[in-house]
Amino acid sequence: RWLFDRAVCTIYAFCGVLFGLCSLSSLAVLSTVCCLKVCYPAYGRCWALLCAWAPLCSLIPSSSSYRPEQPLLAELCPWVPIPDYGPEPYGTACCITWKAASRQAVLYILALFVFCYLLPCLLILVSYALILWRVKGSRRAVRQH
């Protein structure tokens, strides 16, 4: 079971979501920078901006967690879907409460899936596909010479 109080559970879950999202967004940024360097060398100098994008993309979804003692975010931004962090089903760790039944929680989970998982994965696949396509075209050009 979870041995600590609710505040530690929230911090633990926040860190897990933040670092997990930051890892995937960093991989997406790295693949984009590689694609720009290989396929579009004129635009390959914007890597600093892209590197700043990864933590920002991770911080926004992970910090929009609802804290019962601080409902200010929920009052200021009622359109922002806000989940709750809590113990996992087995109770040994904490994470987002995936089985939340509210409309806001479902919207948050769908937005998290689409914008923080699906789009970075598609960006990675497209970036590496473009790199492979460029390398294949370069190989053909070298053979013709």
Tab-separated table of C-alpha atoms in Angstrom:
chain	number	residue	atom	x	y	z
A	1	ARG	CA	0.000	0.000	0.000
A	2	TRP	CA	1.011	3.634	-0.327
A	3	LEU	CA	2.908	4.532	2.835
A	4	PHE	CA	2.858	8.324	2.635
A	5	ASP	CA	0.203	11.020	2.769
A	6	ARG	CA	-1.808	12.627	-0.046
A	7	ALA	CA	0.698	15.461	-0.639
A	8	VAL	CA	3.589	13.049	-1.244
A	9	CYS	CA	1.338	10.996	-3.512
A	10	THR	CA	0.553	14.101	-5.572
A	11	ILE	CA	4.220	15.093	-5.832
A	12	TYR	CA	5.219	11.538	-6.776
A	13	ALA	CA	2.554	11.342	-9.487
A	14	PHE	CA	3.356	14.836	-10.766
A	15	CYS	CA	7.042	13.922	-11.144
A	16	GLY	CA	6.159	10.674	-12.903
A	17	VAL	CA	3.894	12.414	-15.405
A	18	LEU	CA	6.288	15.333	-15.900
A	19	PHE	CA	9.397	13.232	-16.533
A	20	GLY	CA	7.555	10.696	-18.664
A	21	LEU	CA	6.118	13.391	-20.911
A	22	CYS	CA	9.441	15.223	-20.985
A	23	SER	CA	11.192	12.048	-22.116
A	24	LEU	CA	8.831	11.460	-25.026
A	25	SER	CA	8.779	15.109	-26.072
A	26	SER	CA	12.599	15.200	-25.921
A	27	LEU	CA	12.752	12.219	-28.261
A	28	ALA	CA	10.324	13.980	-30.605
A	29	VAL	CA	12.456	17.133	-30.532
A	30	LEU	CA	15.651	15.163	-31.190
A	31	SER	CA	14.115	13.389	-34.165
A	32	THR	CA	12.848	16.720	-35.515
A	33	VAL	CA	16.280	18.327	-35.145
A	34	CYS	CA	17.893	15.363	-36.921
A	35	CYS	CA	15.326	15.623	-39.708
A	36	LEU	CA	15.923	19.352	-40.092
A	37	LYS	CA	19.705	18.885	-40.151
A	38	VAL	CA	19.555	16.130	-42.756
A	39	CYS	CA	16.588	17.102	-44.924
A	40	TYR	CA	16.410	20.882	-44.563
A	41	PRO	CA	19.882	22.173	-43.610
A	42	ALA	CA	18.840	25.829	-43.919
A	43	TYR	CA	16.387	25.363	-41.034
A	44	GLY	CA	18.665	23.211	-38.898
A	45	ARG	CA	19.742	26.113	-36.687
A	46	CYS	CA	16.491	26.331	-34.724
A	47	TRP	CA	17.452	23.475	-32.386
A	48	ALA	CA	17.665	25.749	-29.313
A	49	LEU	CA	14.029	26.733	-29.714
A	50	LEU	CA	13.000	23.124	-30.160
A	51	CYS	CA	14.977	22.049	-27.080
A	52	ALA	CA	13.098	24.609	-24.988
A	53	TRP	CA	9.832	23.215	-26.359
A	54	ALA	CA	10.207	19.759	-24.764
A	55	PRO	CA	10.052	20.764	-21.084
A	56	LEU	CA	7.314	23.294	-21.799
A	57	CYS	CA	5.174	20.665	-23.506
A	58	SER	CA	5.635	18.429	-20.485
A	59	LEU	CA	5.088	21.018	-17.791
A	60	ILE	CA	1.703	22.249	-18.980
A	61	PRO	CA	-0.203	18.925	-18.925
A	62	SER	CA	1.459	17.672	-15.756
A	63	SER	CA	0.981	20.874	-13.754
A	64	SER	CA	-2.711	21.165	-14.522
A	65	SER	CA	-3.481	18.635	-11.842
A	66	TYR	CA	-6.288	19.392	-9.447
A	67	ARG	CA	-5.308	19.878	-5.844
A	68	PRO	CA	-8.279	19.928	-3.469
A	69	GLU	CA	-6.546	22.435	-1.196
A	70	GLN	CA	-5.918	24.781	-4.167
A	71	PRO	CA	-9.018	24.870	-6.403
A	72	LEU	CA	-7.964	28.254	-7.838
A	73	LEU	CA	-6.961	26.816	-11.223
A	74	ALA	CA	-10.326	25.109	-11.523
A	75	GLU	CA	-12.089	28.389	-10.778
A	76	LEU	CA	-9.920	30.505	-13.101
A	77	CYS	CA	-9.945	28.093	-16.033
A	78	PRO	CA	-13.140	26.030	-15.949
A	79	TRP	CA	-12.603	24.965	-19.581
A	80	VAL	CA	-9.259	23.318	-18.767
A	81	PRO	CA	-9.732	19.614	-18.064
A	82	ILE	CA	-8.136	18.922	-14.700
A	83	PRO	CA	-7.485	15.391	-13.446
A	84	ASP	CA	-6.673	14.205	-9.992
A	85	TYR	CA	-3.586	12.341	-8.872
A	86	GLY	CA	-4.097	9.402	-6.577
A	87	PRO	CA	-2.973	5.880	-5.704
A	88	GLU	CA	-2.772	3.298	-8.468
A	89	PRO	CA	-5.256	0.398	-8.370
A	90	TYR	CA	-2.808	-1.813	-6.459
A	91	GLY	CA	-2.021	1.056	-4.106
A	92	THR	CA	1.773	0.776	-4.259
A	93	ALA	CA	2.404	3.994	-6.227
A	94	CYS	CA	0.562	7.116	-7.360
A	95	CYS	CA	-0.390	8.348	-10.820
A	96	ILE	CA	-3.228	10.043	-12.666
A	97	THR	CA	-6.578	8.609	-11.672
A	98	TRP	CA	-7.317	6.962	-15.011
A	99	LYS	CA	-10.749	5.696	-13.965
A	100	ALA	CA	-12.125	9.131	-13.097
A	101	ALA	CA	-15.715	9.411	-14.273
A	102	SER	CA	-16.043	13.171	-14.672
A	103	ARG	CA	-16.250	14.745	-18.096
A	104	GLN	CA	-13.187	16.902	-17.375
A	105	ALA	CA	-11.075	13.890	-16.472
A	106	VAL	CA	-12.068	12.059	-19.659
A	107	LEU	CA	-11.252	15.132	-21.744
A	108	TYR	CA	-7.890	15.481	-20.000
A	109	ILE	CA	-6.997	11.846	-20.609
A	110	LEU	CA	-8.012	12.092	-24.278
A	111	ALA	CA	-6.030	15.317	-24.713
A	112	LEU	CA	-3.055	13.740	-22.966
A	113	PHE	CA	-3.222	10.729	-25.283
A	114	VAL	CA	-3.563	12.756	-28.480
A	115	PHE	CA	-1.227	15.687	-27.810
A	116	CYS	CA	1.358	14.131	-25.490
A	117	TYR	CA	1.589	10.599	-26.867
A	118	LEU	CA	0.117	10.207	-30.339
A	119	LEU	CA	1.437	13.423	-31.913
A	120	PRO	CA	5.024	13.024	-30.600
A	121	CYS	CA	5.067	9.406	-31.796
A	122	LEU	CA	3.810	10.453	-35.232
A	123	LEU	CA	6.375	13.253	-35.332
A	124	ILE	CA	9.138	10.758	-34.568
A	125	LEU	CA	7.923	8.356	-37.268
A	126	VAL	CA	7.584	11.108	-39.884
A	127	SER	CA	10.992	12.574	-39.035
A	128	TYR	CA	12.808	9.275	-39.392
A	129	ALA	CA	10.837	8.406	-42.533
A	130	LEU	CA	11.950	11.693	-44.097
A	131	ILE	CA	15.553	11.007	-43.098
A	132	LEU	CA	15.429	7.533	-44.652
A	133	TRP	CA	13.834	8.941	-47.795
A	134	ARG	CA	16.578	11.587	-48.084
A	135	VAL	CA	19.333	9.013	-47.530
A	136	LYS	CA	17.799	6.744	-50.149
A	137	GLY	CA	17.674	9.655	-52.627
A	138	SER	CA	21.298	10.543	-51.857
A	139	ARG	CA	22.350	6.952	-52.410
A	140	ARG	CA	20.725	6.988	-55.847
A	141	ALA	CA	22.468	10.259	-56.726
A	142	VAL	CA	25.855	8.834	-55.686
A	143	ARG	CA	25.289	5.688	-57.808
A	144	GLN	CA	24.498	7.777	-60.884
A	145	HIS	CA	27.791	9.661	-60.576
